[in-house]
PDB file of C-alpha atoms and ligand atoms in Angstrom:
ATOM      1  CA  MET P 123      14.970 -81.161 -25.251  1.00 52.00           C
ATOM      2  CA  ALA P 124      13.148 -84.175 -23.938  1.00 56.00           C
ATOM      3  CA  SER P 125       9.633 -82.986 -23.279  1.00 86.00           C
ATOM      4  CA  GLU P 126       9.340 -81.584 -27.085  1.00 95.00           C
ATOM      5  CA  ARG P 127       6.390 -82.823 -28.921  1.00 98.00           C
ATOM      6  CA  ILE P 128       7.128 -84.116 -32.076  1.00 98.00           C
ATOM      7  CA  ALA P 129       4.638 -85.484 -35.030  1.00 98.00           C
ATOM      8  CA  ILE P 130       5.323 -86.962 -37.657  1.00 98.00           C
ATOM      9  CA  TYR P 131       3.437 -86.486 -41.076  1.00 98.00           C
ATOM     10  CA  PRO P 132       4.235 -88.917 -43.337  1.00 98.00           C
ATOM     11  CA  GLY P 133       3.147 -89.388 -47.205  1.00 97.00           C
ATOM     12  CA  SER P 134       4.466 -89.774 -50.576  1.00 97.00           C
ATOM     13  CA  PHE P 135       3.799 -86.102 -51.394  1.00 97.00           C
ATOM     14  CA  ASP P 136       4.260 -86.805 -55.161  1.00 97.00           C
ATOM     15  CA  PRO P 137       3.458 -83.741 -55.418  1.00 97.00           C
ATOM     16  CA  LEU P 138       3.173 -81.759 -52.177  1.00 98.00           C
ATOM     17  CA  HIS P 139      -0.454 -79.493 -52.862  1.00 98.00           C
ATOM     18  CA  ASN P 140      -2.162 -77.374 -50.953  1.00 98.00           C
ATOM     19  CA  GLY P 141      -3.870 -79.751 -48.898  1.00 97.00           C
ATOM     20  CA  HIS P 142      -0.658 -81.027 -47.682  1.00 98.00           C
ATOM     21  CA  VAL P 143       0.131 -77.650 -46.949  1.00 98.00           C
ATOM     22  CA  ASP P 144      -2.462 -76.776 -44.810  1.00 98.00           C
ATOM     23  CA  LEU P 145      -2.378 -79.835 -42.831  1.00 98.00           C
ATOM     24  CA  ILE P 146       1.374 -78.966 -42.300  1.00 98.00           C
ATOM     25  CA  GLN P 147       1.111 -75.354 -41.060  1.00 98.00           C
ATOM     26  CA  ARG P 148      -2.208 -76.679 -38.915  1.00 98.00           C
ATOM     27  CA  GLY P 149       0.524 -79.394 -37.172  1.00 98.00           C
ATOM     28  CA  SER P 150       3.360 -76.835 -37.204  1.00 98.00           C
ATOM     29  CA  ARG P 151       1.042 -74.988 -34.712  1.00 98.00           C
ATOM     30  CA  LEU P 152       0.169 -77.870 -32.463  1.00 98.00           C
ATOM     31  CA  PHE P 153       3.439 -79.841 -32.233  1.00 98.00           C
ATOM     32  CA  ASP P 154       6.702 -78.568 -31.041  1.00 98.00           C
ATOM     33  CA  ARG P 155       8.255 -79.858 -34.135  1.00 98.00           C
ATOM     34  CA  ILE P 156       6.560 -81.344 -37.221  1.00 98.00           C
ATOM     35  CA  VAL P 157       8.758 -83.823 -39.566  1.00 98.00           C
ATOM     36  CA  VAL P 158       7.169 -83.797 -42.773  1.00 98.00           C
ATOM     37  CA  ALA P 159       8.334 -87.852 -43.927  1.00 98.00           C
ATOM     38  CA  ILE P 160       8.818 -88.873 -47.284  1.00 98.00           C
ATOM     39  CA  LEU P 161       8.348 -92.227 -48.319  1.00 97.00           C
ATOM     40  CA  LEU P 162      11.282 -93.762 -50.333  1.00 96.00           C
ATOM     41  CA  ASN P 163       8.858 -96.081 -52.229  1.00 81.00           C
ATOM     42  CA  ILE P 164      11.078 -98.013 -55.104  1.00 71.00           C
ATOM     43  CA  GLU P 165       8.401 -99.575 -56.448  1.00 70.00           C
ATOM     44  CA  LYS P 166       6.259 -96.598 -57.627  1.00 73.00           C
ATOM     45  CA  ALA P 167       7.077 -95.056 -60.530  1.00 88.00           C
ATOM     46  CA  PRO P 168       6.762 -90.920 -58.930  1.00 94.00           C
ATOM     47  CA  LEU P 169       6.745 -88.051 -61.348  1.00 95.00           C
ATOM     48  CA  PHE P 170       9.010 -86.244 -58.696  1.00 96.00           C
ATOM     49  CA  THR P 171      12.038 -87.802 -57.640  1.00 95.00           C
ATOM     50  CA  VAL P 172      12.206 -88.426 -53.654  1.00 96.00           C
ATOM     51  CA  GLN P 173      15.408 -85.808 -53.780  1.00 97.00           C
ATOM     52  CA  GLU P 174      12.641 -83.213 -55.681  1.00 97.00           C
ATOM     53  CA  ARG P 175      10.384 -83.368 -53.617  1.00 97.00           C
ATOM     54  CA  VAL P 176      12.696 -82.793 -50.470  1.00 98.00           C
ATOM     55  CA  GLU P 177      13.825 -79.717 -51.981  1.00 98.00           C
ATOM     56  CA  ILE P 178      10.174 -78.543 -52.982  1.00 98.00           C
ATOM     57  CA  ALA P 179       8.843 -79.291 -49.377  1.00 98.00           C
ATOM     58  CA  ARG P 180      12.186 -77.545 -47.440  1.00 98.00           C
ATOM     59  CA  GLU P 181      11.801 -74.420 -49.963  1.00 98.00           C
ATOM     60  CA  VAL P 182       8.212 -74.411 -49.397  1.00 98.00           C
ATOM     61  CA  PHE P 183       8.722 -74.154 -45.120  1.00 98.00           C
ATOM     62  CA  ASP P 184      11.680 -72.874 -45.381  1.00 98.00           C
ATOM     63  CA  ALA P 185      10.300 -69.861 -43.081  1.00 97.00           C
ATOM     64  CA  TYR P 186       8.957 -72.593 -40.863  1.00 98.00           C
ATOM     65  CA  PRO P 187      11.721 -73.393 -37.961  1.00 98.00           C
ATOM     66  CA  ASN P 188       9.292 -76.190 -36.558  1.00 98.00           C
ATOM     67  CA  VAL P 189       9.108 -77.722 -39.688  1.00 98.00           C
ATOM     68  CA  GLU P 190      11.597 -80.673 -40.605  1.00 98.00           C
ATOM     69  CA  VAL P 191      11.840 -82.382 -43.669  1.00 98.00           C
ATOM     70  CA  ASP P 192      13.118 -85.840 -44.224  1.00 98.00           C
ATOM     71  CA  THR P 193      12.750 -89.167 -46.028  1.00 98.00           C
ATOM     72  CA  PHE P 194      12.152 -92.651 -44.240  1.00 98.00           C
ATOM     73  CA  ASP P 195      11.653 -96.329 -45.727  1.00 97.00           C
ATOM     74  CA  GLY P 196      10.666 -99.633 -43.531  1.00 96.00           C
ATOM     75  CA  LEU P 197       8.208 -99.279 -40.802  1.00 98.00           C
ATOM     76  CA  LEU P 198       6.813 -95.804 -40.101  1.00 98.00           C
ATOM     77  CA  VAL P 199       6.258 -96.845 -36.276  1.00 98.00           C
ATOM     78  CA  GLU P 200      10.065 -97.651 -36.304  1.00 98.00           C
ATOM     79  CA  TYR P 201      10.783 -94.154 -37.972  1.00 98.00           C
ATOM     80  CA  ALA P 202       8.952 -92.920 -35.543  1.00 98.00           C
ATOM     81  CA  ARG P 203      10.553 -94.330 -32.505  1.00 98.00           C
ATOM     82  CA  ARG P 204      14.089 -93.015 -34.127  1.00 98.00           C
ATOM     83  CA  LYS P 205      12.517 -89.421 -34.247  1.00 98.00           C
ATOM     84  CA  GLN P 206      11.265 -89.648 -30.647  1.00 98.00           C
ATOM     85  CA  ALA P 207       7.693 -88.741 -31.876  1.00 98.00           C
ATOM     86  CA  SER P 208       4.745 -89.536 -29.546  1.00 98.00           C
ATOM     87  CA  ALA P 209       2.723 -88.659 -32.950  1.00 98.00           C
ATOM     88  CA  ILE P 210       1.719 -89.362 -36.419  1.00 98.00           C
ATOM     89  CA  VAL P 211      -0.603 -87.235 -38.184  1.00 98.00           C
ATOM     90  CA  ARG P 212      -2.924 -88.078 -40.954  1.00 98.00           C
ATOM     91  CA  GLY P 213      -5.285 -86.081 -42.868  1.00 97.00           C
ATOM     92  CA  LEU P 214      -9.207 -86.717 -43.230  1.00 97.00           C
ATOM     93  CA  ARG P 215     -10.720 -85.489 -46.533  1.00 94.00           C
ATOM     94  CA  ALA P 216     -13.827 -87.516 -46.864  1.00 91.00           C
ATOM     95  CA  VAL P 217     -15.687 -90.443 -45.101  1.00 91.00           C
ATOM     96  CA  SER P 218     -13.974 -92.155 -48.338  1.00 90.00           C
ATOM     97  CA  ASP P 219     -10.197 -91.586 -46.519  1.00 93.00           C
ATOM     98  CA  PHE P 220     -11.742 -93.291 -43.338  1.00 95.00           C
ATOM     99  CA  GLU P 221     -10.839 -97.132 -44.054  1.00 96.00           C
ATOM    100  CA  TYR P 222      -7.645 -96.724 -45.058  1.00 96.00           C
ATOM    101  CA  GLU P 223      -6.653 -94.094 -42.411  1.00 98.00           C
ATOM    102  CA  MET P 224      -8.314 -96.741 -39.821  1.00 98.00           C
ATOM    103  CA  GLN P 225      -6.610 -99.706 -40.960  1.00 98.00           C
ATOM    104  CA  MET P 226      -3.283 -98.172 -41.160  1.00 98.00           C
ATOM    105  CA  ALA P 227      -3.580 -96.459 -37.543  1.00 98.00           C
ATOM    106  CA  LEU P 228      -4.984 -99.619 -35.945  1.00 98.00           C
ATOM    107  CA  MET P 229      -2.031-101.598 -37.548  1.00 98.00           C
ATOM    108  CA  ASN P 230       0.698 -98.833 -36.328  1.00 98.00           C
ATOM    109  CA  ARG P 231      -0.895 -98.844 -33.067  1.00 98.00           C
ATOM    110  CA  ASN P 232      -0.675-102.785 -33.079  1.00 98.00           C
ATOM    111  CA  LEU P 233       3.053-102.266 -33.474  1.00 98.00           C
ATOM    112  CA  ASN P 234       3.541 -99.398 -31.225  1.00 98.00           C
ATOM    113  CA  PRO P 235       0.985 -98.424 -28.697  1.00 98.00           C
ATOM    114  CA  ALA P 236       3.139 -95.622 -27.877  1.00 97.00           C
ATOM    115  CA  VAL P 237       2.721 -93.635 -31.082  1.00 98.00           C
ATOM    116  CA  GLU P 238      -0.781 -92.210 -31.557  1.00 98.00           C
ATOM    117  CA  THR P 239      -2.417 -91.259 -34.914  1.00 98.00           C
ATOM    118  CA  VAL P 240      -3.872 -87.664 -34.666  1.00 98.00           C
ATOM    119  CA  PHE P 241      -6.186 -86.885 -37.683  1.00 98.00           C
ATOM    120  CA  MET P 242      -6.937 -83.411 -39.035  1.00 97.00           C
ATOM    121  CA  MET P 243      -8.966 -81.944 -41.256  1.00 96.00           C
ATOM    122  CA  PRO P 244      -7.617 -79.550 -44.098  1.00 96.00           C
ATOM    123  CA  SER P 245      -9.749 -76.459 -44.801  1.00 96.00           C
ATOM    124  CA  GLU P 246     -12.424 -77.105 -47.054  1.00 95.00           C
ATOM    125  CA  THR P 247     -11.420 -75.716 -50.000  1.00 96.00           C
ATOM    126  CA  TYR P 248      -9.067 -78.513 -50.490  1.00 96.00           C
ATOM    127  CA  THR P 249     -11.402 -81.696 -49.406  1.00 95.00           C
ATOM    128  CA  TYR P 250     -10.854 -82.839 -53.250  1.00 96.00           C
ATOM    129  CA  VAL P 251      -7.555 -82.293 -53.966  1.00 97.00           C
ATOM    130  CA  SER P 252      -4.909 -85.428 -54.080  1.00 97.00           C
ATOM    131  CA  SER P 253      -1.731 -85.734 -55.907  1.00 96.00           C
ATOM    132  CA  ARG P 254      -3.100 -88.051 -57.986  1.00 96.00           C
ATOM    133  CA  ILE P 255      -5.928 -85.851 -59.557  1.00 97.00           C
ATOM    134  CA  VAL P 256      -3.183 -83.022 -59.546  1.00 97.00           C
ATOM    135  CA  LYS P 257      -0.907 -85.008 -61.486  1.00 95.00           C
ATOM    136  CA  GLU P 258      -3.828 -86.264 -63.995  1.00 95.00           C
ATOM    137  CA  VAL P 259      -5.047 -82.873 -64.709  1.00 96.00           C
ATOM    138  CA  VAL P 260      -1.672 -81.351 -65.235  1.00 95.00           C
ATOM    139  CA  ALA P 261      -0.893 -84.583 -67.820  1.00 92.00           C
ATOM    140  CA  LEU P 262      -4.257 -83.136 -69.738  1.00 93.00           C
ATOM    141  CA  GLY P 263      -3.000 -79.987 -70.028  1.00 93.00           C
ATOM    142  CA  GLY P 264      -5.462 -78.226 -66.870  1.00 95.00           C
ATOM    143  CA  SER P 265      -4.423 -75.849 -64.373  1.00 96.00           C
ATOM    144  CA  VAL P 266      -3.736 -76.432 -60.725  1.00 97.00           C
ATOM    145  CA  THR P 267      -2.446 -72.838 -59.778  1.00 97.00           C
ATOM    146  CA  ASN P 268      -4.876 -72.629 -57.206  1.00 97.00           C
ATOM    147  CA  LEU P 269      -4.516 -75.650 -55.351  1.00 98.00           C
ATOM    148  CA  VAL P 270      -0.848 -76.422 -55.090  1.00 98.00           C
ATOM    149  CA  PRO P 271       2.205 -73.900 -53.973  1.00 98.00           C
ATOM    150  CA  LYS P 272       3.602 -71.685 -57.009  1.00 98.00           C
ATOM    151  CA  LEU P 273       6.902 -73.512 -56.904  1.00 98.00           C
ATOM    152  CA  VAL P 274       5.076 -76.902 -57.322  1.00 98.00           C
ATOM    153  CA  ASP P 275       3.139 -75.341 -60.011  1.00 97.00           C
ATOM    154  CA  SER P 276       6.200 -74.300 -61.560  1.00 96.00           C
ATOM    155  CA  ARG P 277       7.636 -77.369 -61.781  1.00 97.00           C
ATOM    156  CA  LEU P 278       4.967 -79.578 -63.287  1.00 96.00           C
ATOM    157  CA  ARG P 279       4.720 -76.896 -65.877  1.00 93.00           C
ATOM    158  CA  GLU P 280       8.701 -78.079 -66.224  1.00 93.00           C
ATOM    159  CA  LYS P 281       8.007 -81.668 -66.360  1.00 89.00           C
ATOM    160  CA  ARG P 282       5.336 -80.821 -68.778  1.00 83.00           C
ATOM    161  CA  LEU P 283       7.104 -79.319 -71.532  1.00 69.00           C
ATOM    162  CA  GLY P 284       9.677 -81.707 -70.442  1.00 69.00           C
ATOM    163  CA  ARG P 285       7.914 -84.469 -72.227  1.00 71.00           C
ATOM    164  CA  GLN P 286       6.677 -82.377 -74.819  1.00 64.00           C
ATOM    165  CA  THR P 287      10.035 -81.632 -76.199  1.00 56.00           C
ATOM    166  CA  LEU P 288      10.980 -85.282 -75.692  1.00 47.00           C
ATOM    167  CA  ARG P 289       8.057 -86.517 -77.771  1.00 51.00           C
ATOM    168  CA  ALA P 290       8.650 -83.934 -80.376  1.00 44.00           C
TER     169      ALA P 290
HETATM  170  O1  LIG N  77       0.860 -90.561 -49.307  1.00 89.41           O
HETATM  171  P1  LIG N  77       0.236 -91.987 -48.629  1.00 89.41           P
HETATM  172  O2  LIG N  77       0.934 -92.753 -49.955  1.00 89.41           O
HETATM  173  O3  LIG N  77      -0.936 -91.671 -48.322  1.00 89.41           O
HETATM  174  O4  LIG N  77       1.315 -92.107 -47.886  1.00 89.41           O
HETATM  175  C1  LIG N  77       1.114 -93.971 -47.228  1.00 89.41           C
HETATM  176  C2  LIG N  77       2.230 -94.036 -46.294  1.00 89.41           C
HETATM  177  C3  LIG N  77       3.572 -93.337 -46.259  1.00 89.41           C
HETATM  178  C4  LIG N  77       1.936 -93.324 -44.867  1.00 89.41           C
HETATM  179  C5  LIG N  77       2.196 -95.613 -45.663  1.00 89.41           C
HETATM  180  O5  LIG N  77       2.341 -95.887 -46.958  1.00 89.41           O
HETATM  181  C6  LIG N  77       3.602 -95.736 -44.810  1.00 89.41           C
HETATM  182  O6  LIG N  77       3.078 -95.545 -43.599  1.00 89.41           O
HETATM  183  N1  LIG N  77       4.385 -96.702 -45.206  1.00 89.41           N
HETATM  184  C7  LIG N  77       5.296 -97.232 -44.502  1.00 89.41           C
HETATM  185  C8  LIG N  77       5.070 -98.596 -44.161  1.00 89.41           C
HETATM  186  C9  LIG N  77       4.290 -99.253 -42.976  1.00 89.41           C
HETATM  187  O7  LIG N  77       4.933 -98.537 -41.932  1.00 89.41           O
HETATM  188  N2  LIG N  77       3.228 -99.907 -43.208  1.00 89.41           N
HETATM  189  C10 LIG N  77       2.781-100.176 -41.786  1.00 89.41           C
HETATM  190  C11 LIG N  77       1.952 -99.562 -41.497  1.00 89.41           C
HETATM  191  S1  LIG N  77       0.156 -99.663 -42.283  1.00 89.41           S
END
Protein backbone atom coordinates (compact mmCIF):
# COMPACT_ATOMS: atom_id res chain seq x y z
CA MET A 1 0.00 0.00 0.00
CA ALA A 2 1.67 3.25 -1.17
CA SER A 3 0.00 5.44 1.48
CA GLU A 4 0.98 3.19 4.37
CA ARG A 5 2.66 5.08 7.22
CA ILE A 6 5.75 3.06 8.06
CA ALA A 7 8.07 3.80 10.97
CA ILE A 8 11.44 2.34 11.87
CA TYR A 9 12.27 1.78 15.53
CA PRO A 10 16.04 1.20 15.44
CA GLY A 11 18.31 0.07 18.25
CA SER A 12 20.60 -2.56 19.72
CA PHE A 13 17.90 -4.23 21.87
CA ASP A 14 20.54 -6.14 23.86
CA PRO A 15 18.26 -7.10 25.47
CA LEU A 16 14.73 -5.98 24.69
CA HIS A 17 13.20 -4.52 27.88
CA ASN A 18 9.75 -3.31 28.87
CA GLY A 19 10.54 0.30 27.96
CA HIS A 20 11.17 -0.87 24.38
CA VAL A 21 8.01 -3.00 24.44
CA ASP A 22 5.97 -0.03 25.68
CA LEU A 23 7.31 2.17 22.88
CA ILE A 24 6.71 -0.44 20.18
CA GLN A 25 3.12 -0.84 21.35
CA ARG A 26 2.61 2.94 21.19
CA GLY A 27 4.22 3.05 17.74
CA SER A 28 2.05 0.20 16.50
CA ARG A 29 -1.04 2.28 17.36
CA LEU A 30 0.34 5.41 15.69
CA PHE A 31 1.67 3.92 12.45
CA ASP A 32 0.31 1.40 9.94
CA ARG A 33 3.51 -0.59 10.34
CA ILE A 34 6.47 -0.34 12.69
CA VAL A 35 9.73 -2.07 11.91
CA VAL A 36 11.89 -2.98 14.90
CA ALA A 37 15.31 -2.68 13.26
CA ILE A 38 18.16 -4.36 15.14
CA LEU A 39 21.58 -2.93 14.40
CA LEU A 40 24.16 -5.40 13.11
CA ASN A 41 27.12 -3.98 14.98
CA ILE A 42 30.17 -6.18 14.66
CA GLU A 43 32.29 -3.90 16.87
CA LYS A 44 30.26 -4.34 20.05
CA ALA A 45 30.43 -7.49 22.17
CA PRO A 46 26.73 -8.15 22.74
CA LEU A 47 25.21 -10.42 25.37
CA PHE A 48 22.68 -11.79 22.88
CA THR A 49 23.58 -12.53 19.28
CA VAL A 50 21.63 -10.64 16.64
CA GLN A 51 19.84 -13.90 15.77
CA GLU A 52 18.78 -14.35 19.41
CA ARG A 53 17.56 -10.76 19.60
CA VAL A 54 15.55 -11.18 16.39
CA GLU A 55 13.98 -14.42 17.71
CA ILE A 56 13.08 -12.78 21.03
CA ALA A 57 11.49 -9.69 19.46
CA ARG A 58 9.57 -11.81 16.93
CA GLU A 59 8.19 -14.00 19.68
CA VAL A 60 7.29 -11.09 21.97
CA PHE A 61 5.44 -9.32 19.11
CA ASP A 62 3.96 -12.44 17.56
CA ALA A 63 0.41 -11.20 18.21
CA TYR A 64 1.03 -7.80 16.58
CA PRO A 65 0.45 -8.07 12.82
CA ASN A 66 1.82 -4.59 12.11
CA VAL A 67 5.10 -5.08 13.99
CA GLU A 68 7.96 -6.37 11.85
CA VAL A 69 11.39 -7.37 13.20
CA ASP A 70 14.40 -6.96 10.95
CA THR A 71 18.14 -6.23 11.06
CA PHE A 72 20.08 -3.47 9.40
CA ASP A 73 23.58 -2.15 8.93
CA GLY A 74 24.98 0.98 7.32
CA LEU A 75 23.15 4.28 7.46
CA LEU A 76 19.78 4.22 9.18
CA VAL A 77 18.26 6.72 6.72
CA GLU A 78 19.30 4.50 3.80
CA TYR A 79 17.60 1.55 5.48
CA ALA A 80 14.50 3.73 6.10
CA ARG A 81 14.45 4.67 2.40
CA ARG A 82 14.65 1.00 1.36
CA LYS A 83 11.76 0.16 3.71
CA GLN A 84 9.77 3.17 2.39
CA ALA A 85 9.49 4.48 5.94
CA SER A 86 8.56 8.10 6.60
CA ALA A 87 9.53 8.11 10.28
CA ILE A 88 12.17 7.00 12.73
CA VAL A 89 10.85 6.41 16.24
CA ARG A 90 13.10 6.97 19.25
CA GLY A 91 12.31 6.93 22.94
CA LEU A 92 13.14 9.79 25.29
CA ARG A 93 13.31 8.70 28.90
CA ALA A 94 14.92 11.71 30.53
CA VAL A 95 16.74 14.94 29.71
CA SER A 96 19.99 12.96 29.72
CA ASP A 97 18.86 11.18 26.53
CA PHE A 98 18.17 14.45 24.74
CA GLU A 99 21.60 15.57 23.56
CA TYR A 100 22.53 12.27 21.90
CA GLU A 101 19.06 11.87 20.41
CA MET A 102 18.96 15.42 19.06
CA GLN A 103 22.37 14.95 17.44
CA MET A 104 21.24 11.73 15.74
CA ALA A 105 17.89 13.18 14.67
CA LEU A 106 19.48 16.29 13.13
CA MET A 107 22.20 14.28 11.41
CA ASN A 108 19.57 11.93 10.00
CA ARG A 109 17.52 14.93 8.82
CA ASN A 110 20.64 16.37 7.19
CA LEU A 111 21.20 13.06 5.40
CA ASN A 112 17.57 12.61 4.39
CA PRO A 113 15.05 15.39 5.11
CA ALA A 114 12.18 13.15 3.96
CA VAL A 115 12.46 10.98 7.06
CA GLU A 116 11.10 12.54 10.24
CA THR A 117 12.30 11.50 13.72
CA VAL A 118 9.42 11.06 16.15
CA PHE A 119 10.21 11.00 19.87
CA MET A 120 7.95 9.16 22.24
CA MET A 121 8.04 8.78 26.01
CA PRO A 122 7.68 5.34 27.53
CA SER A 123 5.43 4.80 30.51
CA GLU A 124 6.93 6.49 33.58
CA THR A 125 7.28 3.01 35.12
CA TYR A 126 10.19 2.38 32.76
CA THR A 127 11.93 5.76 32.55
CA TYR A 128 14.97 4.46 34.43
CA VAL A 129 15.28 1.17 32.54
CA SER A 130 18.03 0.62 29.98
CA SER A 131 19.54 -2.51 28.45
CA ARG A 132 22.87 -1.64 30.07
CA ILE A 133 21.44 -1.46 33.59
CA VAL A 134 19.40 -4.65 33.05
CA LYS A 135 22.59 -6.54 32.09
CA GLU A 136 24.50 -5.13 35.03
CA VAL A 137 21.83 -6.14 37.57
CA VAL A 138 21.54 -9.64 36.11
CA ALA A 139 25.33 -10.11 36.05
CA LEU A 140 25.40 -9.25 39.75
CA GLY A 141 22.63 -11.69 40.61
CA GLY A 142 19.69 -9.25 40.87
CA SER A 143 16.19 -9.73 39.51
CA VAL A 144 14.77 -7.80 36.54
CA THR A 145 11.58 -9.87 36.28
CA ASN A 146 9.27 -6.85 36.28
CA LEU A 147 11.36 -4.90 33.78
CA VAL A 148 11.71 -7.30 30.84
CA PRO A 149 9.38 -9.63 28.92
CA LYS A 150 9.09 -13.14 30.43
CA LEU A 151 11.04 -14.62 27.54
CA VAL A 152 13.95 -12.20 28.06
CA ASP A 153 13.96 -12.93 31.79
CA SER A 154 14.30 -16.67 31.17
CA ARG A 155 16.97 -16.15 28.48
CA LEU A 156 18.93 -13.92 30.87
CA ARG A 157 18.76 -16.61 33.55
CA GLU A 158 20.00 -19.20 31.03
CA LYS A 159 22.94 -16.97 30.09
CA ARG A 160 23.82 -16.43 33.74
CA LEU A 161 23.59 -20.12 34.58
CA GLY A 162 25.63 -20.96 31.47
CA ARG A 163 28.38 -18.64 32.62
CA GLN A 164 28.37 -20.03 36.17
CA THR A 165 28.60 -23.58 34.80
CA LEU A 166 31.48 -22.56 32.54
CA ARG A 167 33.35 -21.03 35.48
CA ALA A 168 32.70 -24.01 37.79
O1 LIG B 1 19.98 1.22 20.94
P1 LIG B 1 20.95 2.27 20.51
O2 LIG B 1 22.36 1.75 20.64
O3 LIG B 1 20.75 3.57 21.21
O4 LIG B 1 20.69 2.55 18.94
C1 LIG B 1 21.53 3.38 18.21
C2 LIG B 1 21.19 3.37 16.70
C3 LIG B 1 21.14 1.96 16.17
C4 LIG B 1 19.84 4.03 16.51
C5 LIG B 1 22.30 4.20 15.98
O5 LIG B 1 23.54 3.73 16.35
C6 LIG B 1 22.16 4.16 14.46
O6 LIG B 1 21.23 4.68 13.89
N1 LIG B 1 23.15 3.52 13.79
C7 LIG B 1 23.17 3.42 12.35
C8 LIG B 1 24.31 4.22 11.75
C9 LIG B 1 23.87 5.60 11.30
O7 LIG B 1 22.92 5.77 10.56
N2 LIG B 1 24.57 6.66 11.79
C10 LIG B 1 24.34 8.03 11.40
C11 LIG B 1 23.22 8.68 12.18
S1 LIG B 1 23.76 9.30 13.72
